[in-house]
mmCIF file of C-alpha atoms and ligand atoms in Angstrom:
data_model
loop_
_atom_site.group_PDB
_atom_site.id
_atom_site.type_symbol
_atom_site.label_atom_id
_atom_site.label_comp_id
_atom_site.label_asym_id
_atom_site.label_seq_id
_atom_site.Cartn_x
_atom_site.Cartn_y
_atom_site.Cartn_z
ATOM 1 C CA UNK J 1 79.939 113.078 122.638
ATOM 2 C CA UNK J 2 77.372 115.325 121.133
ATOM 3 C CA UNK J 3 77.094 117.300 124.755
ATOM 4 C CA UNK J 4 80.930 117.842 125.209
ATOM 5 C CA UNK J 5 80.772 119.069 121.375
ATOM 6 C CA UNK J 6 77.745 121.511 122.207
ATOM 7 C CA UNK J 7 79.639 123.327 124.982
ATOM 8 C CA UNK J 8 83.235 124.426 124.649
ATOM 9 C CA UNK J 9 82.984 125.299 120.916
ATOM 10 C CA UNK J 10 83.640 128.351 118.784
ATOM 11 C CA UNK J 11 81.466 129.283 115.802
ATOM 12 C CA UNK J 12 83.487 129.989 112.879
ATOM 13 C CA UNK J 13 81.058 130.677 109.857
ATOM 14 C CA UNK J 14 77.792 129.259 108.390
ATOM 15 C CA UNK J 15 77.957 127.784 104.963
ATOM 16 C CA UNK J 16 74.775 126.395 103.057
ATOM 17 C CA UNK J 17 72.945 126.617 106.343
ATOM 18 C CA UNK J 18 75.435 124.406 108.238
ATOM 19 C CA UNK J 19 77.612 126.003 111.191
ATOM 20 C CA UNK J 20 81.406 125.150 111.416
ATOM 21 C CA UNK J 21 82.581 125.253 114.823
ATOM 22 C CA UNK J 22 85.982 124.806 116.437
ATOM 23 C CA UNK J 23 86.363 122.823 119.387
ATOM 24 C CA UNK J 24 88.347 124.303 122.288
ATOM 25 C CA UNK J 25 90.542 121.527 122.322
ATOM 26 C CA UNK J 26 91.738 122.719 118.943
ATOM 27 C CA UNK J 27 93.887 125.277 120.238
ATOM 28 C CA UNK J 28 96.292 122.299 121.355
ATOM 29 C CA UNK J 29 97.278 122.005 117.236
ATOM 30 C CA UNK J 30 98.692 125.408 116.735
ATOM 31 C CA UNK J 31 100.397 125.556 120.212
ATOM 32 C CA UNK J 32 102.021 121.935 119.542
ATOM 33 C CA UNK J 33 103.441 123.186 115.974
ATOM 34 C CA UNK J 34 104.612 126.267 117.665
ATOM 35 C CA UNK J 35 106.284 124.528 120.448
ATOM 36 C CA UNK J 36 107.742 121.676 118.284
ATOM 37 C CA UNK J 37 109.067 124.396 115.669
ATOM 38 C CA UNK J 38 110.621 126.623 118.560
ATOM 39 C CA UNK J 39 112.189 123.792 120.192
ATOM 40 C CA UNK J 40 113.556 122.173 117.152
ATOM 41 C CA UNK J 41 115.165 125.762 116.328
ATOM 42 C CA UNK J 42 112.973 126.688 113.293
ATOM 43 C CA UNK J 43 112.584 129.985 112.014
ATOM 44 C CA UNK J 44 109.321 131.927 112.321
ATOM 45 C CA UNK J 45 108.932 131.623 108.461
ATOM 46 C CA UNK J 46 109.032 127.837 108.802
ATOM 47 C CA UNK J 47 106.906 127.789 111.684
ATOM 48 C CA UNK J 48 104.185 130.101 109.315
ATOM 49 C CA UNK J 49 104.602 127.636 106.738
ATOM 50 C CA UNK J 50 103.737 124.814 109.125
ATOM 51 C CA UNK J 51 100.628 126.559 110.425
ATOM 52 C CA UNK J 52 99.739 127.328 106.844
ATOM 53 C CA UNK J 53 100.046 123.640 106.211
ATOM 54 C CA UNK J 54 97.634 122.738 109.240
ATOM 55 C CA UNK J 55 95.414 125.420 107.982
ATOM 56 C CA UNK J 56 95.245 123.913 104.564
ATOM 57 C CA UNK J 57 94.854 120.298 105.996
ATOM 58 C CA UNK J 58 91.507 121.404 107.960
ATOM 59 C CA UNK J 59 90.452 123.412 105.120
ATOM 60 C CA UNK J 60 90.226 119.672 103.396
ATOM 61 C CA UNK J 61 88.825 118.077 106.413
ATOM 62 C CA UNK J 62 85.808 120.613 106.450
ATOM 63 C CA UNK J 63 85.537 119.831 102.690
ATOM 64 C CA UNK J 64 85.129 116.109 103.686
ATOM 65 C CA UNK J 65 82.900 116.759 106.149
ATOM 66 C CA UNK J 66 80.550 118.944 103.756
ATOM 67 C CA UNK J 67 80.703 115.877 101.464
ATOM 68 C CA UNK J 68 78.728 113.991 104.121
ATOM 69 C CA UNK J 69 76.241 116.740 105.237
ATOM 70 C CA UNK J 70 75.514 117.726 101.831
ATOM 71 C CA UNK J 71 74.732 114.370 100.442
ATOM 72 C CA UNK J 72 72.704 113.529 103.797
ATOM 73 C CA UNK J 73 70.631 116.588 102.719
ATOM 74 C CA UNK J 74 69.727 114.841 99.544
ATOM 75 C CA UNK J 75 68.251 111.958 101.513
ATOM 76 C CA UNK J 76 66.264 114.491 103.809
ATOM 77 C CA UNK J 77 68.878 114.320 106.719
ATOM 78 C CA UNK J 78 69.848 117.572 108.205
ATOM 79 C CA UNK J 79 73.157 118.453 109.821
ATOM 80 C CA UNK J 80 73.366 120.375 113.162
ATOM 81 C CA UNK J 81 76.868 121.614 112.618
ATOM 82 C CA UNK J 82 80.358 120.366 111.865
ATOM 83 C CA UNK J 83 82.884 120.399 114.543
ATOM 84 C CA UNK J 84 86.705 120.639 114.219
ATOM 85 C CA UNK J 85 88.666 118.709 116.868
ATOM 86 C CA UNK J 86 92.524 118.304 116.547
ATOM 87 C CA UNK J 87 92.292 114.988 115.285
ATOM 88 C CA UNK J 88 89.755 115.787 112.721
ATOM 89 C CA UNK J 89 86.269 116.965 111.993
ATOM 90 C CA UNK J 90 82.625 115.375 112.880
ATOM 91 C CA UNK J 91 79.460 116.366 111.004
ATOM 92 C CA UNK J 92 76.703 115.939 113.441
ATOM 93 C CA UNK J 93 73.822 114.429 111.253
ATOM 94 C CA UNK J 94 70.365 114.362 112.854
ATOM 95 C CA UNK J 95 70.538 110.596 112.507
ATOM 96 C CA UNK J 96 71.978 108.026 110.019
ATOM 97 C CA UNK J 97 69.461 106.444 107.802
ATOM 98 C CA UNK J 98 69.010 102.873 108.176
ATOM 99 C CA UNK J 99 68.380 102.220 104.406
ATOM 100 C CA UNK J 100 71.869 100.839 103.779
ATOM 101 C CA UNK J 101 72.130 102.572 100.352
ATOM 102 C CA UNK J 102 71.719 105.922 102.080
ATOM 103 C CA UNK J 103 74.076 105.014 104.407
ATOM 104 C CA UNK J 104 76.557 104.071 101.844
ATOM 105 C CA UNK J 105 76.434 107.532 99.980
ATOM 106 C CA UNK J 106 76.508 109.763 102.720
ATOM 107 C CA UNK J 107 79.577 107.959 104.082
ATOM 108 C CA UNK J 108 81.380 107.460 100.764
ATOM 109 C CA UNK J 109 81.088 111.264 99.920
ATOM 110 C CA UNK J 110 83.402 112.338 102.406
ATOM 111 C CA UNK J 111 86.498 110.241 101.259
ATOM 112 C CA UNK J 112 85.328 111.026 97.579
ATOM 113 C CA UNK J 113 85.756 114.936 98.179
ATOM 114 C CA UNK J 114 89.638 114.238 99.085
ATOM 115 C CA UNK J 115 90.046 111.970 96.204
ATOM 116 C CA UNK J 116 88.501 114.600 93.950
ATOM 117 C CA UNK J 117 90.770 117.374 95.461
ATOM 118 C CA UNK J 118 94.187 115.013 95.029
ATOM 119 C CA UNK J 119 93.161 114.483 91.584
ATOM 120 C CA UNK J 120 92.688 117.907 90.762
ATOM 121 C CA UNK J 121 96.171 118.683 92.314
ATOM 122 C CA UNK J 122 97.521 115.957 90.335
ATOM 123 C CA UNK J 123 96.011 117.311 87.068
ATOM 124 C CA UNK J 124 97.310 120.792 87.919
ATOM 125 C CA UNK J 125 100.905 119.144 88.417
ATOM 126 C CA UNK J 126 100.886 117.297 85.025
ATOM 127 C CA UNK J 127 99.433 120.855 83.363
ATOM 128 C CA UNK J 128 102.373 122.417 84.700
ATOM 129 C CA UNK J 129 104.774 119.641 83.444
ATOM 130 C CA UNK J 130 105.255 116.966 85.716
ATOM 131 C CA UNK J 131 108.900 116.044 84.453
ATOM 132 C CA UNK J 132 110.269 119.619 84.998
ATOM 133 C CA UNK J 133 108.452 119.753 88.174
ATOM 134 C CA UNK J 134 110.030 116.425 89.713
ATOM 135 C CA UNK J 135 113.707 117.601 88.178
ATOM 136 C CA UNK J 136 113.072 120.736 89.988
ATOM 137 C CA UNK J 137 112.071 119.029 92.821
ATOM 138 C CA UNK J 138 115.302 116.703 92.807
ATOM 139 C CA UNK J 139 117.699 119.468 92.321
ATOM 140 C CA UNK J 140 115.848 122.021 94.254
ATOM 141 C CA UNK J 141 114.525 125.292 93.432
ATOM 142 C CA UNK J 142 110.930 123.964 92.849
ATOM 143 C CA UNK J 143 108.265 126.700 93.221
ATOM 144 C CA UNK J 144 106.196 127.311 96.281
ATOM 145 C CA UNK J 145 103.307 126.720 94.314
ATOM 146 C CA UNK J 146 104.236 123.339 92.798
ATOM 147 C CA UNK J 147 105.298 122.459 96.498
ATOM 148 C CA UNK J 148 101.983 123.495 97.567
ATOM 149 C CA UNK J 149 100.021 121.224 94.775
ATOM 150 C CA UNK J 150 102.348 118.217 95.655
ATOM 151 C CA UNK J 151 101.543 118.711 99.569
ATOM 152 C CA UNK J 152 97.705 118.957 98.598
ATOM 153 C CA UNK J 153 97.948 115.849 96.763
ATOM 154 C CA UNK J 154 100.028 113.883 99.451
ATOM 155 C CA UNK J 155 97.700 115.175 101.942
ATOM 156 C CA UNK J 156 94.285 114.200 100.455
ATOM 157 C CA UNK J 157 95.469 110.958 99.286
ATOM 158 C CA UNK J 158 96.348 110.080 102.759
ATOM 159 C CA UNK J 159 93.104 111.455 104.293
ATOM 160 C CA UNK J 160 91.252 109.375 101.697
ATOM 161 C CA UNK J 161 93.079 106.212 102.731
ATOM 162 C CA UNK J 162 92.911 106.886 106.541
ATOM 163 C CA UNK J 163 89.265 107.399 106.486
ATOM 164 C CA UNK J 164 88.621 104.047 104.462
ATOM 165 C CA UNK J 165 90.282 102.103 107.495
ATOM 166 C CA UNK J 166 87.354 99.666 107.980
ATOM 167 C CA UNK J 167 86.670 100.461 111.750
ATOM 168 C CA UNK J 168 83.934 102.303 113.300
ATOM 169 C CA UNK J 169 83.766 105.479 113.621
ATOM 170 C CA UNK J 170 86.146 105.779 110.475
ATOM 171 C CA UNK J 171 83.746 106.063 107.107
ATOM 172 C CA UNK J 172 85.481 102.813 106.323
ATOM 173 C CA UNK J 173 83.640 100.911 109.105
ATOM 174 C CA UNK J 174 80.248 102.508 107.942
ATOM 175 C CA UNK J 175 81.022 101.779 104.316
ATOM 176 C CA UNK J 176 81.456 98.033 105.108
ATOM 177 C CA UNK J 177 78.495 97.862 107.329
ATOM 178 C CA UNK J 178 76.130 99.379 104.614
ATOM 179 C CA UNK J 179 77.684 97.069 101.924
ATOM 180 C CA UNK J 180 76.901 93.996 104.205
ATOM 181 C CA UNK J 181 73.425 95.380 105.349
ATOM 182 C CA UNK J 182 72.534 95.177 101.591
ATOM 183 C CA UNK J 183 72.845 91.428 101.998
ATOM 184 C CA UNK J 184 71.765 90.494 105.450
ATOM 185 C CA UNK J 185 70.228 91.853 108.750
ATOM 186 C CA UNK J 186 71.517 95.457 110.170
ATOM 187 C CA UNK J 187 72.325 93.978 113.434
ATOM 188 C CA UNK J 188 74.391 91.018 112.019
ATOM 189 C CA UNK J 189 76.200 93.535 109.499
ATOM 190 C CA UNK J 190 77.150 96.051 112.548
ATOM 191 C CA UNK J 191 78.354 93.049 114.794
ATOM 192 C CA UNK J 192 80.671 91.949 111.675
ATOM 193 C CA UNK J 193 82.063 95.366 110.678
ATOM 194 C CA UNK J 194 82.471 96.181 114.649
ATOM 195 C CA UNK J 195 84.323 93.119 115.291
ATOM 196 C CA UNK J 196 86.555 93.583 112.156
ATOM 197 C CA UNK J 197 86.688 97.432 113.355
ATOM 198 C CA UNK J 198 88.061 95.791 117.036
ATOM 199 C CA UNK J 199 90.937 93.655 115.446
ATOM 200 C CA UNK J 200 91.895 96.774 113.470
ATOM 201 C CA UNK J 201 92.197 98.740 116.811
ATOM 202 C CA UNK J 202 93.861 96.061 118.772
ATOM 203 C CA UNK J 203 96.486 95.838 115.594
ATOM 204 C CA UNK J 204 97.016 99.843 115.957
ATOM 205 C CA UNK J 205 97.406 99.772 119.823
ATOM 206 C CA UNK J 206 99.916 96.994 119.677
ATOM 207 C CA UNK J 207 101.808 98.564 116.852
ATOM 208 C CA UNK J 208 101.563 101.688 118.618
ATOM 209 C CA UNK J 209 103.051 100.474 122.087
ATOM 210 C CA UNK J 210 105.759 98.397 120.010
ATOM 211 C CA UNK J 211 106.799 101.340 117.889
ATOM 212 C CA UNK J 212 106.699 103.777 120.705
ATOM 213 C CA UNK J 213 103.717 105.886 119.216
ATOM 214 C CA UNK J 214 101.648 106.438 122.006
ATOM 215 C CA UNK J 215 99.319 108.884 120.226
ATOM 216 C CA UNK J 216 98.551 105.930 117.526
ATOM 217 C CA UNK J 217 97.790 103.437 120.344
ATOM 218 C CA UNK J 218 95.351 106.311 121.977
ATOM 219 C CA UNK J 219 93.609 106.400 118.573
ATOM 220 C CA UNK J 220 93.415 102.593 118.994
ATOM 221 C CA UNK J 221 91.726 102.517 122.084
ATOM 222 C CA UNK J 222 89.207 105.306 120.966
ATOM 223 C CA UNK J 223 88.174 103.374 117.974
ATOM 224 C CA UNK J 224 87.823 100.178 120.052
ATOM 225 C CA UNK J 225 85.445 101.728 122.099
ATOM 226 C CA UNK J 226 83.693 103.443 119.352
ATOM 227 C CA UNK J 227 83.115 100.037 117.810
ATOM 228 C CA UNK J 228 81.674 98.784 120.760
ATOM 229 C CA UNK J 229 79.267 101.648 121.068
ATOM 230 C CA UNK J 230 78.094 101.276 117.603
ATOM 231 C CA UNK J 231 77.508 97.586 117.889
ATOM 232 C CA UNK J 232 75.353 98.028 121.140
ATOM 233 C CA UNK J 233 73.426 100.911 119.897
ATOM 234 C CA UNK J 234 72.264 99.034 116.799
ATOM 235 C CA UNK J 235 71.576 95.717 119.023
ATOM 236 C CA UNK J 236 69.472 97.782 121.079
ATOM 237 C CA UNK J 237 67.847 99.537 118.366
ATOM 238 C CA UNK J 238 66.793 96.036 116.860
ATOM 239 C CA UNK J 239 65.633 94.799 120.226
ATOM 240 C CA UNK J 240 63.389 97.843 120.776
ATOM 241 C CA UNK J 241 61.625 97.940 117.376
ATOM 242 C CA UNK J 242 58.032 98.123 118.140
ATOM 243 C CA UNK J 243 58.564 98.344 122.071
ATOM 244 C CA UNK J 244 56.606 101.231 123.638
ATOM 245 C CA UNK J 245 57.674 103.212 126.681
ATOM 246 C CA UNK J 246 55.260 101.948 128.596
ATOM 247 C CA UNK J 247 56.821 98.347 128.198
ATOM 248 C CA UNK J 248 60.283 99.224 129.531
ATOM 249 C CA UNK J 249 59.663 102.059 131.840
ATOM 250 C CA UNK J 250 60.346 101.928 135.615
ATOM 251 C CA UNK J 251 57.284 102.066 137.733
ATOM 252 C CA UNK J 252 58.985 102.484 141.048
ATOM 253 C CA UNK J 253 60.882 105.831 140.940
ATOM 254 C CA UNK J 254 62.032 108.772 142.790
ATOM 255 C CA UNK J 255 59.993 112.368 142.526
ATOM 256 C CA UNK J 256 59.718 115.339 145.193
ATOM 257 C CA UNK J 257 57.582 118.255 144.964
ATOM 258 C CA UNK J 258 59.401 121.519 143.727
ATOM 259 C CA UNK J 259 59.429 123.134 147.271
ATOM 260 C CA UNK J 260 61.138 120.641 148.827
ATOM 261 C CA UNK J 261 64.808 121.202 149.730
ATOM 262 C CA UNK J 262 68.238 119.891 148.721
ATOM 263 C CA UNK J 263 68.487 118.805 152.335
ATOM 264 C CA UNK J 264 65.424 116.598 152.120
ATOM 265 C CA UNK J 265 66.385 115.311 148.657
ATOM 266 C CA UNK J 266 69.853 114.424 149.902
ATOM 267 C CA UNK J 267 68.302 112.446 153.044
ATOM 268 C CA UNK J 268 65.979 110.549 150.495
ATOM 269 C CA UNK J 269 69.082 110.004 148.251
ATOM 270 C CA UNK J 270 70.841 108.343 150.876
ATOM 271 C CA UNK J 271 67.839 105.807 151.846
ATOM 272 C CA UNK J 272 66.796 105.116 148.248
ATOM 273 C CA UNK J 273 68.893 103.659 145.446
ATOM 274 C CA UNK J 274 68.076 106.151 142.546
ATOM 275 C CA UNK J 275 70.601 108.646 141.451
ATOM 276 C CA UNK J 276 68.076 110.755 139.607
ATOM 277 C CA UNK J 277 64.545 112.233 140.596
ATOM 278 C CA UNK J 278 61.735 113.896 138.845
ATOM 279 C CA UNK J 279 60.709 117.297 140.405
ATOM 280 C CA UNK J 280 56.754 117.784 140.524
ATOM 281 C CA UNK J 281 54.973 121.014 139.975
ATOM 282 C CA UNK J 282 52.134 122.217 141.906
ATOM 283 C CA UNK J 283 49.610 120.684 139.080
ATOM 284 C CA UNK J 284 51.056 117.355 139.888
ATOM 285 C CA UNK J 285 52.837 117.404 136.254
ATOM 286 C CA UNK J 286 56.585 117.075 136.236
ATOM 287 C CA UNK J 287 58.716 120.196 135.608
ATOM 288 C CA UNK J 288 61.961 118.680 135.157
ATOM 289 C CA UNK J 289 64.822 116.362 136.353
ATOM 290 C CA UNK J 290 67.637 116.630 138.594
ATOM 291 C CA UNK J 291 70.659 114.446 139.064
ATOM 292 C CA UNK J 292 72.506 113.738 142.146
ATOM 293 C CA UNK J 293 75.494 115.789 140.996
ATOM 294 C CA UNK J 294 73.108 118.744 140.893
ATOM 295 C CA UNK J 295 72.260 118.251 144.696
ATOM 296 C CA UNK J 296 75.877 117.581 145.487
ATOM 297 C CA UNK J 297 76.763 120.957 143.909
ATOM 298 C CA UNK J 298 74.262 122.640 146.087
ATOM 299 C CA UNK J 299 75.713 121.005 149.384
ATOM 300 C CA UNK J 300 79.253 121.945 148.143
ATOM 301 C CA UNK J 301 77.669 125.582 147.713
ATOM 302 C CA UNK J 302 76.654 125.526 151.137
ATOM 303 C CA UNK J 303 72.773 125.885 150.032
ATOM 304 C CA UNK J 304 71.261 122.875 151.680
ATOM 305 C CA UNK J 305 68.002 124.816 152.330
ATOM 306 C CA UNK J 306 67.676 125.548 148.811
ATOM 307 C CA UNK J 307 64.461 124.896 146.954
ATOM 308 C CA UNK J 308 64.527 122.203 144.387
ATOM 309 C CA UNK J 309 62.978 124.667 141.867
ATOM 310 C CA UNK J 310 65.631 127.036 142.328
ATOM 311 C CA UNK J 311 68.516 124.890 141.522
ATOM 312 C CA UNK J 312 66.802 124.713 138.728
ATOM 313 C CA UNK J 313 65.739 121.186 137.578
ATOM 314 C CA UNK J 314 66.463 120.434 133.613
ATOM 315 C CA UNK J 315 63.577 120.782 131.928
ATOM 316 C CA UNK J 316 62.375 117.480 130.180
ATOM 317 C CA UNK J 317 59.886 116.385 127.520
ATOM 318 C CA UNK J 318 57.218 114.502 128.691
ATOM 319 C CA UNK J 319 56.539 111.320 127.087
ATOM 320 C CA UNK J 320 53.142 108.906 127.131
ATOM 321 C CA UNK J 321 53.491 105.123 127.954
ATOM 322 C CA UNK J 322 52.388 104.629 124.227
ATOM 323 C CA UNK J 323 55.579 106.626 122.769
ATOM 324 C CA UNK J 324 58.351 104.527 120.708
ATOM 325 C CA UNK J 325 60.777 103.492 123.446
ATOM 326 C CA UNK J 326 63.777 103.955 121.057
ATOM 327 C CA UNK J 327 63.083 107.437 119.696
ATOM 328 C CA UNK J 328 62.540 108.397 123.229
ATOM 329 C CA UNK J 329 65.818 107.175 124.392
ATOM 330 C CA UNK J 330 67.383 109.100 121.237
ATOM 331 C CA UNK J 331 65.723 112.184 122.638
ATOM 332 C CA UNK J 332 66.863 111.858 126.216
ATOM 333 C CA UNK J 333 70.483 111.077 124.782
ATOM 334 C CA UNK J 334 70.542 114.019 122.534
ATOM 335 C CA UNK J 335 69.514 116.632 125.458
ATOM 336 C CA UNK J 336 71.864 114.983 128.007
ATOM 337 C CA UNK J 337 69.013 113.970 130.444
ATOM 338 C CA UNK J 338 69.537 111.086 133.072
ATOM 339 C CA UNK J 339 65.767 109.933 132.352
ATOM 340 C CA UNK J 340 62.484 110.990 130.826
ATOM 341 C CA UNK J 341 59.338 111.306 132.951
ATOM 342 C CA UNK J 342 56.420 109.195 131.613
ATOM 343 C CA UNK J 343 53.023 111.043 131.968
ATOM 344 C CA UNK J 344 49.836 109.166 131.489
ATOM 345 C CA UNK J 345 46.315 111.086 132.400
ATOM 346 C CA UNK J 346 47.994 114.151 133.860
ATOM 347 C CA UNK J 347 49.952 111.773 136.285
ATOM 348 C CA UNK J 348 53.396 110.590 136.618
ATOM 349 C CA UNK J 349 53.378 106.889 136.265
ATOM 350 C CA UNK J 350 56.794 106.145 135.414
ATOM 351 C CA UNK J 351 60.468 107.051 134.041
ATOM 352 C CA UNK J 352 62.467 106.001 130.978
ATOM 353 C CA UNK J 353 66.123 105.388 131.898
ATOM 354 C CA UNK J 354 68.994 103.973 129.923
ATOM 355 C CA UNK J 355 69.905 101.507 132.441
ATOM 356 C CA UNK J 356 66.468 99.689 132.239
ATOM 357 C CA UNK J 357 66.746 99.539 128.635
ATOM 358 C CA UNK J 358 70.060 97.899 128.516
ATOM 359 C CA UNK J 359 68.368 95.649 131.144
ATOM 360 C CA UNK J 360 65.478 94.919 128.841
ATOM 361 C CA UNK J 361 67.691 94.271 125.764
ATOM 362 C CA UNK J 362 69.762 91.356 127.898
ATOM 363 C CA UNK J 363 66.571 89.769 128.959
ATOM 364 C CA UNK J 364 65.377 89.783 125.331
ATOM 365 C CA UNK J 365 68.974 88.505 124.158
ATOM 366 C CA UNK J 366 68.821 85.664 126.848
ATOM 367 C CA UNK J 367 65.264 84.763 125.805
ATOM 368 C CA UNK J 368 66.387 84.600 122.338
ATOM 369 C CA UNK J 369 69.484 82.609 123.395
ATOM 370 C CA UNK J 370 67.315 80.123 125.098
ATOM 371 C CA UNK J 371 65.206 79.482 122.037
ATOM 372 C CA UNK J 372 68.353 78.631 119.916
HETATM 373 ZN ZN1 ZN D 1 84.100 111.155 107.225
#
């Protein structure tokens, strides 16, 4: 996900040291508003008003994400950026603290911002005379300002409630997990929260299909998968506690010199089982990694005689066998690398790969089950 967000997004502004970016797919939203407005025969003033409402909604989403980001900062966790997607915002925190209390406050801060905005709008409406406001609304002739306040209040109450749905990756799922984790191990808390999240997602998918709302069903599928990913991540974290890279690395791996050609690499790809290779420099140390797709790209371009160093390989940090397995995996995921070269005494001794880690975790789980 982080990789997708990094590419195709447009920086909007920087506030409090955090960049707010617009993902390319966000363009779909105004295009949709414009299209549906025109096809319903709306005039331009009405379409302009709708676009204004979308802009206000996303301003509230940005404030919600700042609620998460600035609270995280208080606990010493930085935020890379805030990205806006057509379905909402994502604050890319460097990490989510494992201390349940910290996760609780960071997560609660987002919906709390929406509640605060809604309350402010309601107070402002009350100050303007709620009764006269409602009579004006019923009889027509409510001013644009009071209408805007009503919209702001309704929108933020909706954002508040929607985010509290107890399903990952919604805030409600994290709040539930952090509350449970104050009383039980984090792994078990995550399992329960993820299970509930999947239940909610299935209800959403069912309702979406029944009511003919494919968008809702799609969100349900997304939540279902996110809940599973969150659970797997935490289970892996628990099983990898105290495990070093040396214990989980693969010692049979694929490496080639930087002067080898794409042609030679493709031949080895066909005779071996690996999908990624480590490119070795003149000094015997890895200079980077290549995925088979990089090789296919060169073959497609008719460049089979190209040297591997000219592709070029993706630079990868070198880890030692004594490094922490989970932390090294996070580094690999954040950088979008298929594997990490493991170097000991100036020599490539193995590779760390996500598939290997999940095998390791499966073995650990099987061992734990046999003891029960
Ligand atoms: Zn949130």
